[in-house]
Amino acid sequence: MTEKPHNDADALLHGIDKTLSDFKTKAYEAKKSYDQSEVGRAHRELSALGRFWSQFVRSCGWIYLQLIAPVTWRIYRFVRWAFARYRALWARCVYAKDAYGDPEFSKARGGIMILATIAACYLVYGAATVTVTLPWYLATVRHDEQLYLSNSQNVSSSQTEGLEIHEVYGCETLPCTEQNTVTFRVRSTWFNEIWSILHHGSLFYPGYVAAAVSPVLNRCVITSYGVRRKFLVRSWELYPDLVQVECMPTDAGEGKDSKVINNRDYR
């Protein structure tokens, strides 16, 4: 029998497959060796860090475009509109006509305009604080509430921006425990000033309000507003505001006025 000749094409393909297989094996071994080296680990960590920051920045961009930009753009447009109107008002107010009837800048008018601007900003700030506080007052006010107050303290400091602030301590029922104690803030704010003018015809003086609480146990009738939650006081210093108080020491009320206060209706 005669031997069949070799198929050269099959041999060539087999050689190519073997070469590719050897190349892939060597490439895999080289990659594995590189990954296990210090340079490979450093490259892998840097790649992961870069991927993290890329994803983080893209996520922040989404937050800005979807949540922040719609609000800030409206604020920017309003500020730009207000500033343009202020510049127009400035141009009308700070020029005076000279002897020839031509407009000439007046430093006096400019100074008056600056002072008027500061006063207007102060009034706008006050109106804004009153507008924000009014719904809070209407939702949380307690009129003619009876409880026990025992002490007051002036806590004004440099951290209170020069405002006179007093704290008044007491409890809702007797005996006083850690569960029924309450702390009020007596402070001069725009809202408290207007409230005092409307109810008493005078400005609000925190020191006089706090002085009504003598350093003994007093039975008091108060008007206050705010939420009495200890975690709000501790975490955010969100104290209820005391705006009116009438107190009588308990030792002076023996007899018909010695009834114990029950505050269940105020809770």
PDB file of C-alpha atoms in Angstrom:
ATOM      1  CA  MET A   1       0.000   0.000   0.000  1.00  0.00           C
ATOM      2  CA  THR A   2       1.183   3.475  -0.679  1.00  0.00           C
ATOM      3  CA  GLU A   3       1.267   6.060   2.181  1.00  0.00           C
ATOM      4  CA  LYS A   4      -1.084   9.032   1.835  1.00  0.00           C
ATOM      5  CA  PRO A   5       0.664  12.346   1.476  1.00  0.00           C
ATOM      6  CA  HIS A   6       0.423  14.781   4.444  1.00  0.00           C
ATOM      7  CA  ASN A   7      -2.100  17.562   4.217  1.00  0.00           C
ATOM      8  CA  ASP A   8       0.047  20.695   4.297  1.00  0.00           C
ATOM      9  CA  ALA A   9      -2.914  22.970   5.053  1.00  0.00           C
ATOM     10  CA  ASP A  10      -3.882  20.998   8.164  1.00  0.00           C
ATOM     11  CA  ALA A  11      -0.344  21.036   9.382  1.00  0.00           C
ATOM     12  CA  LEU A  12      -0.140  24.770   8.895  1.00  0.00           C
ATOM     13  CA  LEU A  13      -3.383  25.364  10.790  1.00  0.00           C
ATOM     14  CA  HIS A  14      -2.221  23.102  13.582  1.00  0.00           C
ATOM     15  CA  GLY A  15       0.976  25.067  13.856  1.00  0.00           C
ATOM     16  CA  ILE A  16      -0.859  28.345  13.977  1.00  0.00           C
ATOM     17  CA  ASP A  17      -3.210  27.067  16.718  1.00  0.00           C
ATOM     18  CA  LYS A  18      -0.263  25.823  18.744  1.00  0.00           C
ATOM     19  CA  THR A  19       1.544  29.163  18.367  1.00  0.00           C
ATOM     20  CA  LEU A  20      -1.565  31.109  19.455  1.00  0.00           C
ATOM     21  CA  SER A  21      -2.077  28.762  22.391  1.00  0.00           C
ATOM     22  CA  ASP A  22       1.530  29.214  23.496  1.00  0.00           C
ATOM     23  CA  PHE A  23       1.180  33.008  23.116  1.00  0.00           C
ATOM     24  CA  LYS A  24      -2.003  33.116  25.208  1.00  0.00           C
ATOM     25  CA  THR A  25      -0.413  30.941  27.885  1.00  0.00           C
ATOM     26  CA  LYS A  26       2.651  33.151  28.089  1.00  0.00           C
ATOM     27  CA  ALA A  27       0.480  36.312  28.097  1.00  0.00           C
ATOM     28  CA  TYR A  28      -1.650  34.906  30.929  1.00  0.00           C
ATOM     29  CA  GLU A  29       1.428  33.964  32.937  1.00  0.00           C
ATOM     30  CA  ALA A  30       2.925  37.401  32.353  1.00  0.00           C
ATOM     31  CA  LYS A  31      -0.309  39.125  33.433  1.00  0.00           C
ATOM     32  CA  LYS A  32      -0.544  36.920  36.492  1.00  0.00           C
ATOM     33  CA  SER A  33       3.034  37.653  37.417  1.00  0.00           C
ATOM     34  CA  TYR A  34       2.439  41.388  36.869  1.00  0.00           C
ATOM     35  CA  ASP A  35      -0.717  41.382  39.004  1.00  0.00           C
ATOM     36  CA  GLN A  36       1.144  39.679  41.849  1.00  0.00           C
ATOM     37  CA  SER A  37       4.001  42.173  41.733  1.00  0.00           C
ATOM     38  CA  GLU A  38       4.080  45.428  43.739  1.00  0.00           C
ATOM     39  CA  VAL A  39       3.782  47.476  40.567  1.00  0.00           C
ATOM     40  CA  GLY A  40       0.722  45.508  39.501  1.00  0.00           C
ATOM     41  CA  ARG A  41      -0.973  45.904  42.869  1.00  0.00           C
ATOM     42  CA  ALA A  42      -0.245  49.628  42.874  1.00  0.00           C
ATOM     43  CA  HIS A  43      -1.648  49.967  39.347  1.00  0.00           C
ATOM     44  CA  ARG A  44      -4.771  48.039  40.330  1.00  0.00           C
ATOM     45  CA  GLU A  45      -5.356  50.218  43.409  1.00  0.00           C
ATOM     46  CA  LEU A  46      -4.837  53.412  41.430  1.00  0.00           C
ATOM     47  CA  SER A  47      -7.255  52.212  38.779  1.00  0.00           C
ATOM     48  CA  ALA A  48      -9.889  51.425  41.415  1.00  0.00           C
ATOM     49  CA  LEU A  49      -9.322  54.809  43.060  1.00  0.00           C
ATOM     50  CA  GLY A  50      -9.626  56.627  39.758  1.00  0.00           C
ATOM     51  CA  ARG A  51     -12.792  54.717  38.916  1.00  0.00           C
ATOM     52  CA  PHE A  52     -14.260  55.616  42.307  1.00  0.00           C
ATOM     53  CA  TRP A  53     -13.554  59.334  41.946  1.00  0.00           C
ATOM     54  CA  SER A  54     -14.885  59.325  38.391  1.00  0.00           C
ATOM     55  CA  GLN A  55     -18.126  57.730  39.523  1.00  0.00           C
ATOM     56  CA  PHE A  56     -18.313  60.028  42.567  1.00  0.00           C
ATOM     57  CA  VAL A  57     -17.881  63.204  40.490  1.00  0.00           C
ATOM     58  CA  ARG A  58     -20.434  62.032  37.932  1.00  0.00           C
ATOM     59  CA  SER A  59     -22.924  61.293  40.740  1.00  0.00           C
ATOM     60  CA  CYS A  60     -22.340  64.745  42.256  1.00  0.00           C
ATOM     61  CA  GLY A  61     -22.922  66.243  38.834  1.00  0.00           C
ATOM     62  CA  TRP A  62     -26.234  64.444  38.595  1.00  0.00           C
ATOM     63  CA  ILE A  63     -27.276  65.748  42.033  1.00  0.00           C
ATOM     64  CA  TYR A  64     -26.359  69.300  41.029  1.00  0.00           C
ATOM     65  CA  LEU A  65     -28.143  69.176  37.680  1.00  0.00           C
ATOM     66  CA  GLN A  66     -31.298  67.495  38.987  1.00  0.00           C
ATOM     67  CA  LEU A  67     -31.714  68.962  42.479  1.00  0.00           C
ATOM     68  CA  ILE A  68     -29.551  72.044  43.040  1.00  0.00           C
ATOM     69  CA  ALA A  69     -29.337  73.768  39.665  1.00  0.00           C
ATOM     70  CA  PRO A  70     -33.130  74.288  39.250  1.00  0.00           C
ATOM     71  CA  VAL A  71     -33.195  76.129  42.594  1.00  0.00           C
ATOM     72  CA  THR A  72     -29.933  78.051  42.303  1.00  0.00           C
ATOM     73  CA  TRP A  73     -30.780  79.147  38.775  1.00  0.00           C
ATOM     74  CA  ARG A  74     -34.021  80.726  39.946  1.00  0.00           C
ATOM     75  CA  ILE A  75     -32.198  82.398  42.845  1.00  0.00           C
ATOM     76  CA  TYR A  76     -29.516  83.661  40.462  1.00  0.00           C
ATOM     77  CA  ARG A  77     -32.123  85.080  38.104  1.00  0.00           C
ATOM     78  CA  PHE A  78     -33.892  86.827  40.976  1.00  0.00           C
ATOM     79  CA  VAL A  79     -30.636  88.275  42.355  1.00  0.00           C
ATOM     80  CA  ARG A  80     -29.626  89.477  38.897  1.00  0.00           C
ATOM     81  CA  TRP A  81     -33.059  91.087  38.393  1.00  0.00           C
ATOM     82  CA  ALA A  82     -32.943  92.747  41.839  1.00  0.00           C
ATOM     83  CA  PHE A  83     -29.399  94.018  41.297  1.00  0.00           C
ATOM     84  CA  ALA A  84     -30.355  95.498  37.918  1.00  0.00           C
ATOM     85  CA  ARG A  85     -33.289  97.319  39.523  1.00  0.00           C
ATOM     86  CA  TYR A  86     -31.032  98.564  42.322  1.00  0.00           C
ATOM     87  CA  ARG A  87     -28.496  99.901  39.829  1.00  0.00           C
ATOM     88  CA  ALA A  88     -31.277 101.745  38.001  1.00  0.00           C
ATOM     89  CA  LEU A  89     -32.503 103.221  41.297  1.00  0.00           C
ATOM     90  CA  TRP A  90     -28.934 104.177  42.205  1.00  0.00           C
ATOM     91  CA  ALA A  91     -28.507 105.991  38.901  1.00  0.00           C
ATOM     92  CA  ARG A  92     -31.692 107.984  39.510  1.00  0.00           C
ATOM     93  CA  CYS A  93     -30.875 108.928  43.104  1.00  0.00           C
ATOM     94  CA  VAL A  94     -27.157 109.748  43.267  1.00  0.00           C
ATOM     95  CA  TYR A  95     -26.994 112.355  40.495  1.00  0.00           C
ATOM     96  CA  ALA A  96     -27.774 116.044  40.900  1.00  0.00           C
ATOM     97  CA  LYS A  97     -27.877 118.704  38.213  1.00  0.00           C
ATOM     98  CA  ASP A  98     -25.025 121.180  38.111  1.00  0.00           C
ATOM     99  CA  ALA A  99     -25.212 124.858  37.183  1.00  0.00           C
ATOM    100  CA  TYR A 100     -25.573 123.933  33.529  1.00  0.00           C
ATOM    101  CA  GLY A 101     -28.324 121.403  34.110  1.00  0.00           C
ATOM    102  CA  ASP A 102     -26.099 118.389  33.474  1.00  0.00           C
ATOM    103  CA  PRO A 103     -26.191 115.404  35.844  1.00  0.00           C
ATOM    104  CA  GLU A 104     -23.306 115.271  38.300  1.00  0.00           C
ATOM    105  CA  PHE A 105     -22.545 112.599  40.891  1.00  0.00           C
ATOM    106  CA  SER A 106     -23.257 113.694  44.469  1.00  0.00           C
ATOM    107  CA  LYS A 107     -21.289 112.051  47.264  1.00  0.00           C
ATOM    108  CA  ALA A 108     -23.925 113.110  49.790  1.00  0.00           C
ATOM    109  CA  ARG A 109     -26.673 111.452  47.804  1.00  0.00           C
ATOM    110  CA  GLY A 110     -24.517 108.346  47.406  1.00  0.00           C
ATOM    111  CA  GLY A 111     -23.931 108.149  51.154  1.00  0.00           C
ATOM    112  CA  ILE A 112     -27.620 108.603  51.892  1.00  0.00           C
ATOM    113  CA  MET A 113     -28.412 105.893  49.342  1.00  0.00           C
ATOM    114  CA  ILE A 114     -26.014 103.472  51.054  1.00  0.00           C
ATOM    115  CA  LEU A 115     -27.513 104.178  54.483  1.00  0.00           C
ATOM    116  CA  ALA A 116     -31.019 103.763  53.098  1.00  0.00           C
ATOM    117  CA  THR A 117     -29.981 100.451  51.522  1.00  0.00           C
ATOM    118  CA  ILE A 118     -28.639  99.147  54.848  1.00  0.00           C
ATOM    119  CA  ALA A 119     -31.849 100.185  56.632  1.00  0.00           C
ATOM    120  CA  ALA A 120     -33.995  98.569  53.944  1.00  0.00           C
ATOM    121  CA  CYS A 121     -32.030  95.302  54.133  1.00  0.00           C
ATOM    122  CA  TYR A 122     -32.434  95.300  57.913  1.00  0.00           C
ATOM    123  CA  LEU A 123     -36.194  95.775  57.626  1.00  0.00           C
ATOM    124  CA  VAL A 124     -36.472  93.105  54.946  1.00  0.00           C
ATOM    125  CA  TYR A 125     -34.551  90.692  57.169  1.00  0.00           C
ATOM    126  CA  GLY A 126     -36.888  91.458  60.074  1.00  0.00           C
ATOM    127  CA  ALA A 127     -39.976  90.987  57.916  1.00  0.00           C
ATOM    128  CA  ALA A 128     -38.610  87.668  56.660  1.00  0.00           C
ATOM    129  CA  THR A 129     -37.930  86.365  60.182  1.00  0.00           C
ATOM    130  CA  VAL A 130     -41.420  87.380  61.330  1.00  0.00           C
ATOM    131  CA  THR A 131     -42.976  85.708  58.285  1.00  0.00           C
ATOM    132  CA  VAL A 132     -41.079  82.484  58.978  1.00  0.00           C
ATOM    133  CA  THR A 133     -41.786  82.499  62.734  1.00  0.00           C
ATOM    134  CA  LEU A 134     -45.527  83.271  62.489  1.00  0.00           C
ATOM    135  CA  PRO A 135     -46.638  79.797  61.259  1.00  0.00           C
ATOM    136  CA  TRP A 136     -44.406  78.187  63.904  1.00  0.00           C
ATOM    137  CA  TYR A 137     -46.017  80.368  66.579  1.00  0.00           C
ATOM    138  CA  LEU A 138     -49.569  79.619  65.437  1.00  0.00           C
ATOM    139  CA  ALA A 139     -48.885  75.877  65.384  1.00  0.00           C
ATOM    140  CA  THR A 140     -47.207  75.624  68.822  1.00  0.00           C
ATOM    141  CA  VAL A 141     -48.437  78.523  70.999  1.00  0.00           C
ATOM    142  CA  ARG A 142     -49.833  77.778  74.468  1.00  0.00           C
ATOM    143  CA  HIS A 143     -51.827  80.557  76.110  1.00  0.00           C
ATOM    144  CA  ASP A 144     -52.292  80.912  79.886  1.00  0.00           C
ATOM    145  CA  GLU A 145     -50.635  77.619  80.691  1.00  0.00           C
ATOM    146  CA  GLN A 146     -50.052  76.888  84.392  1.00  0.00           C
ATOM    147  CA  LEU A 147     -46.831  75.279  85.562  1.00  0.00           C
ATOM    148  CA  TYR A 148     -44.056  75.623  88.144  1.00  0.00           C
ATOM    149  CA  LEU A 149     -40.979  77.769  87.518  1.00  0.00           C
ATOM    150  CA  SER A 150     -38.112  77.954  89.952  1.00  0.00           C
ATOM    151  CA  ASN A 151     -35.190  79.875  88.524  1.00  0.00           C
ATOM    152  CA  SER A 152     -33.893  82.048  85.673  1.00  0.00           C
ATOM    153  CA  GLN A 153     -30.395  82.674  84.399  1.00  0.00           C
ATOM    154  CA  ASN A 154     -28.769  85.138  82.021  1.00  0.00           C
ATOM    155  CA  VAL A 155     -26.910  83.111  79.395  1.00  0.00           C
ATOM    156  CA  SER A 156     -25.901  85.998  77.131  1.00  0.00           C
ATOM    157  CA  SER A 157     -22.381  85.680  75.755  1.00  0.00           C
ATOM    158  CA  SER A 158     -20.282  86.470  72.721  1.00  0.00           C
ATOM    159  CA  GLN A 159     -21.751  83.384  71.034  1.00  0.00           C
ATOM    160  CA  THR A 160     -25.255  84.871  71.141  1.00  0.00           C
ATOM    161  CA  GLU A 161     -24.209  87.788  68.872  1.00  0.00           C
ATOM    162  CA  GLY A 162     -24.698  90.385  71.601  1.00  0.00           C
ATOM    163  CA  LEU A 163     -28.373  89.517  72.194  1.00  0.00           C
ATOM    164  CA  GLU A 164     -29.794  89.391  75.702  1.00  0.00           C
ATOM    165  CA  ILE A 165     -30.900  85.817  76.337  1.00  0.00           C
ATOM    166  CA  HIS A 166     -32.246  84.299  79.543  1.00  0.00           C
ATOM    167  CA  GLU A 167     -33.141  80.730  80.401  1.00  0.00           C
ATOM    168  CA  VAL A 168     -36.040  79.908  82.704  1.00  0.00           C
ATOM    169  CA  TYR A 169     -36.243  76.494  84.379  1.00  0.00           C
ATOM    170  CA  GLY A 170     -39.218  74.676  85.804  1.00  0.00           C
ATOM    171  CA  CYS A 171     -41.456  71.644  85.588  1.00  0.00           C
ATOM    172  CA  GLU A 172     -44.981  70.969  84.395  1.00  0.00           C
ATOM    173  CA  THR A 173     -46.217  69.141  87.500  1.00  0.00           C
ATOM    174  CA  LEU A 174     -45.111  68.322  91.018  1.00  0.00           C
ATOM    175  CA  PRO A 175     -42.974  66.621  92.044  1.00  0.00           C
ATOM    176  CA  CYS A 176     -40.357  67.766  89.544  1.00  0.00           C
ATOM    177  CA  THR A 177     -38.615  64.893  87.789  1.00  0.00           C
ATOM    178  CA  GLU A 178     -36.364  64.520  84.768  1.00  0.00           C
ATOM    179  CA  GLN A 179     -39.470  63.625  82.743  1.00  0.00           C
ATOM    180  CA  ASN A 180     -41.532  66.772  83.359  1.00  0.00           C
ATOM    181  CA  THR A 181     -38.831  69.453  83.539  1.00  0.00           C
ATOM    182  CA  VAL A 182     -38.828  72.177  80.906  1.00  0.00           C
ATOM    183  CA  THR A 183     -36.419  74.947  79.917  1.00  0.00           C
ATOM    184  CA  PHE A 184     -37.519  78.140  78.167  1.00  0.00           C
ATOM    185  CA  ARG A 185     -35.530  80.773  76.349  1.00  0.00           C
ATOM    186  CA  VAL A 186     -36.418  84.438  76.800  1.00  0.00           C
ATOM    187  CA  ARG A 187     -34.856  86.430  73.992  1.00  0.00           C
ATOM    188  CA  SER A 188     -35.434  89.564  71.997  1.00  0.00           C
ATOM    189  CA  THR A 189     -36.353  88.683  68.419  1.00  0.00           C
ATOM    190  CA  TRP A 190     -38.261  90.530  65.742  1.00  0.00           C
ATOM    191  CA  PHE A 191     -41.295  88.356  66.301  1.00  0.00           C
ATOM    192  CA  ASN A 192     -41.205  88.698  70.094  1.00  0.00           C
ATOM    193  CA  GLU A 193     -40.854  92.478  69.781  1.00  0.00           C
ATOM    194  CA  ILE A 194     -43.935  92.720  67.540  1.00  0.00           C
ATOM    195  CA  TRP A 195     -45.852  90.302  69.782  1.00  0.00           C
ATOM    196  CA  SER A 196     -45.097  92.457  72.828  1.00  0.00           C
ATOM    197  CA  ILE A 197     -46.101  95.656  71.032  1.00  0.00           C
ATOM    198  CA  LEU A 198     -49.418  94.135  69.936  1.00  0.00           C
ATOM    199  CA  HIS A 199     -50.240  92.619  73.358  1.00  0.00           C
ATOM    200  CA  HIS A 200     -48.658  95.099  75.789  1.00  0.00           C
ATOM    201  CA  GLY A 201     -47.950  98.208  73.754  1.00  0.00           C
ATOM    202  CA  SER A 202     -44.237  98.148  74.561  1.00  0.00           C
ATOM    203  CA  LEU A 203     -41.041  96.532  73.374  1.00  0.00           C
ATOM    204  CA  PHE A 204     -39.957  93.109  74.572  1.00  0.00           C
ATOM    205  CA  TYR A 205     -37.419  93.142  77.431  1.00  0.00           C
ATOM    206  CA  PRO A 206     -36.082  89.634  78.179  1.00  0.00           C
ATOM    207  CA  GLY A 207     -34.595  90.677  81.508  1.00  0.00           C
ATOM    208  CA  TYR A 208     -37.928  91.928  82.825  1.00  0.00           C
ATOM    209  CA  VAL A 209     -39.725  88.773  81.742  1.00  0.00           C
ATOM    210  CA  ALA A 210     -37.136  86.542  83.399  1.00  0.00           C
ATOM    211  CA  ALA A 211     -37.141  88.695  86.546  1.00  0.00           C
ATOM    212  CA  ALA A 212     -40.742  87.690  87.208  1.00  0.00           C
ATOM    213  CA  VAL A 213     -39.455  84.218  88.122  1.00  0.00           C
ATOM    214  CA  SER A 214     -38.007  84.491  91.624  1.00  0.00           C
ATOM    215  CA  PRO A 215     -35.375  81.943  92.786  1.00  0.00           C
ATOM    216  CA  VAL A 216     -37.973  79.880  94.668  1.00  0.00           C
ATOM    217  CA  LEU A 217     -40.709  77.516  93.561  1.00  0.00           C
ATOM    218  CA  ASN A 218     -43.378  79.601  91.804  1.00  0.00           C
ATOM    219  CA  ARG A 219     -46.821  78.808  90.481  1.00  0.00           C
ATOM    220  CA  CYS A 220     -46.902  80.588  87.127  1.00  0.00           C
ATOM    221  CA  VAL A 221     -49.247  81.326  84.256  1.00  0.00           C
ATOM    222  CA  ILE A 222     -47.298  81.678  81.039  1.00  0.00           C
ATOM    223  CA  THR A 223     -47.616  82.139  77.298  1.00  0.00           C
ATOM    224  CA  SER A 224     -45.016  80.335  75.230  1.00  0.00           C
ATOM    225  CA  TYR A 225     -44.472  78.815  71.811  1.00  0.00           C
ATOM    226  CA  GLY A 226     -42.193  76.128  70.461  1.00  0.00           C
ATOM    227  CA  VAL A 227     -41.758  72.370  70.779  1.00  0.00           C
ATOM    228  CA  ARG A 228     -40.639  70.946  74.117  1.00  0.00           C
ATOM    229  CA  ARG A 229     -38.490  68.033  73.082  1.00  0.00           C
ATOM    230  CA  LYS A 230     -35.305  67.372  75.010  1.00  0.00           C
ATOM    231  CA  PHE A 231     -33.462  65.882  72.037  1.00  0.00           C
ATOM    232  CA  LEU A 232     -34.102  69.101  70.068  1.00  0.00           C
ATOM    233  CA  VAL A 233     -32.711  71.146  72.941  1.00  0.00           C
ATOM    234  CA  ARG A 234     -29.678  68.917  73.282  1.00  0.00           C
ATOM    235  CA  SER A 235     -28.887  68.454  69.591  1.00  0.00           C
ATOM    236  CA  TRP A 236     -30.026  71.738  68.040  1.00  0.00           C
ATOM    237  CA  GLU A 237     -30.561  74.095  71.016  1.00  0.00           C
ATOM    238  CA  LEU A 238     -34.142  74.568  69.821  1.00  0.00           C
ATOM    239  CA  TYR A 239     -35.743  75.912  72.998  1.00  0.00           C
ATOM    240  CA  PRO A 240     -39.369  76.968  73.397  1.00  0.00           C
ATOM    241  CA  ASP A 241     -39.765  80.754  73.692  1.00  0.00           C
ATOM    242  CA  LEU A 242     -41.328  82.338  76.756  1.00  0.00           C
ATOM    243  CA  VAL A 243     -43.069  85.649  75.970  1.00  0.00           C
ATOM    244  CA  GLN A 244     -45.285  86.275  79.010  1.00  0.00           C
ATOM    245  CA  VAL A 245     -45.227  85.095  82.612  1.00  0.00           C
ATOM    246  CA  GLU A 246     -47.094  85.791  85.854  1.00  0.00           C
ATOM    247  CA  CYS A 247     -45.727  84.075  88.956  1.00  0.00           C
ATOM    248  CA  MET A 248     -46.614  83.717  92.610  1.00  0.00           C
ATOM    249  CA  PRO A 249     -44.286  81.923  95.068  1.00  0.00           C
ATOM    250  CA  THR A 250     -45.924  78.769  96.362  1.00  0.00           C
ATOM    251  CA  ASP A 251     -45.281  79.792  99.982  1.00  0.00           C
ATOM    252  CA  ALA A 252     -47.444  82.869  99.414  1.00  0.00           C
ATOM    253  CA  GLY A 253     -50.367  80.882  98.070  1.00  0.00           C
ATOM    254  CA  GLU A 254     -51.363  78.789 101.087  1.00  0.00           C
ATOM    255  CA  GLY A 255     -55.112  78.458 101.488  1.00  0.00           C
ATOM    256  CA  LYS A 256     -57.549  78.814  98.638  1.00  0.00           C
ATOM    257  CA  ASP A 257     -54.781  79.335  96.054  1.00  0.00           C
ATOM    258  CA  SER A 258     -52.753  76.281  97.088  1.00  0.00           C
ATOM    259  CA  LYS A 259     -54.351  73.959  94.534  1.00  0.00           C
ATOM    260  CA  VAL A 260     -51.857  71.746  92.731  1.00  0.00           C
ATOM    261  CA  ILE A 261     -51.528  72.424  89.008  1.00  0.00           C
ATOM    262  CA  ASN A 262     -52.530  69.668  86.641  1.00  0.00           C
ATOM    263  CA  ASN A 263     -51.159  70.107  83.130  1.00  0.00           C
ATOM    264  CA  ARG A 264     -52.675  67.107  81.420  1.00  0.00           C
ATOM    265  CA  ASP A 265     -54.748  69.363  79.178  1.00  0.00           C
ATOM    266  CA  TYR A 266     -51.628  71.085  77.833  1.00  0.00           C
ATOM    267  CA  ARG A 267     -49.746  67.963  76.721  1.00  0.00           C
TER     268      ARG A 267
END
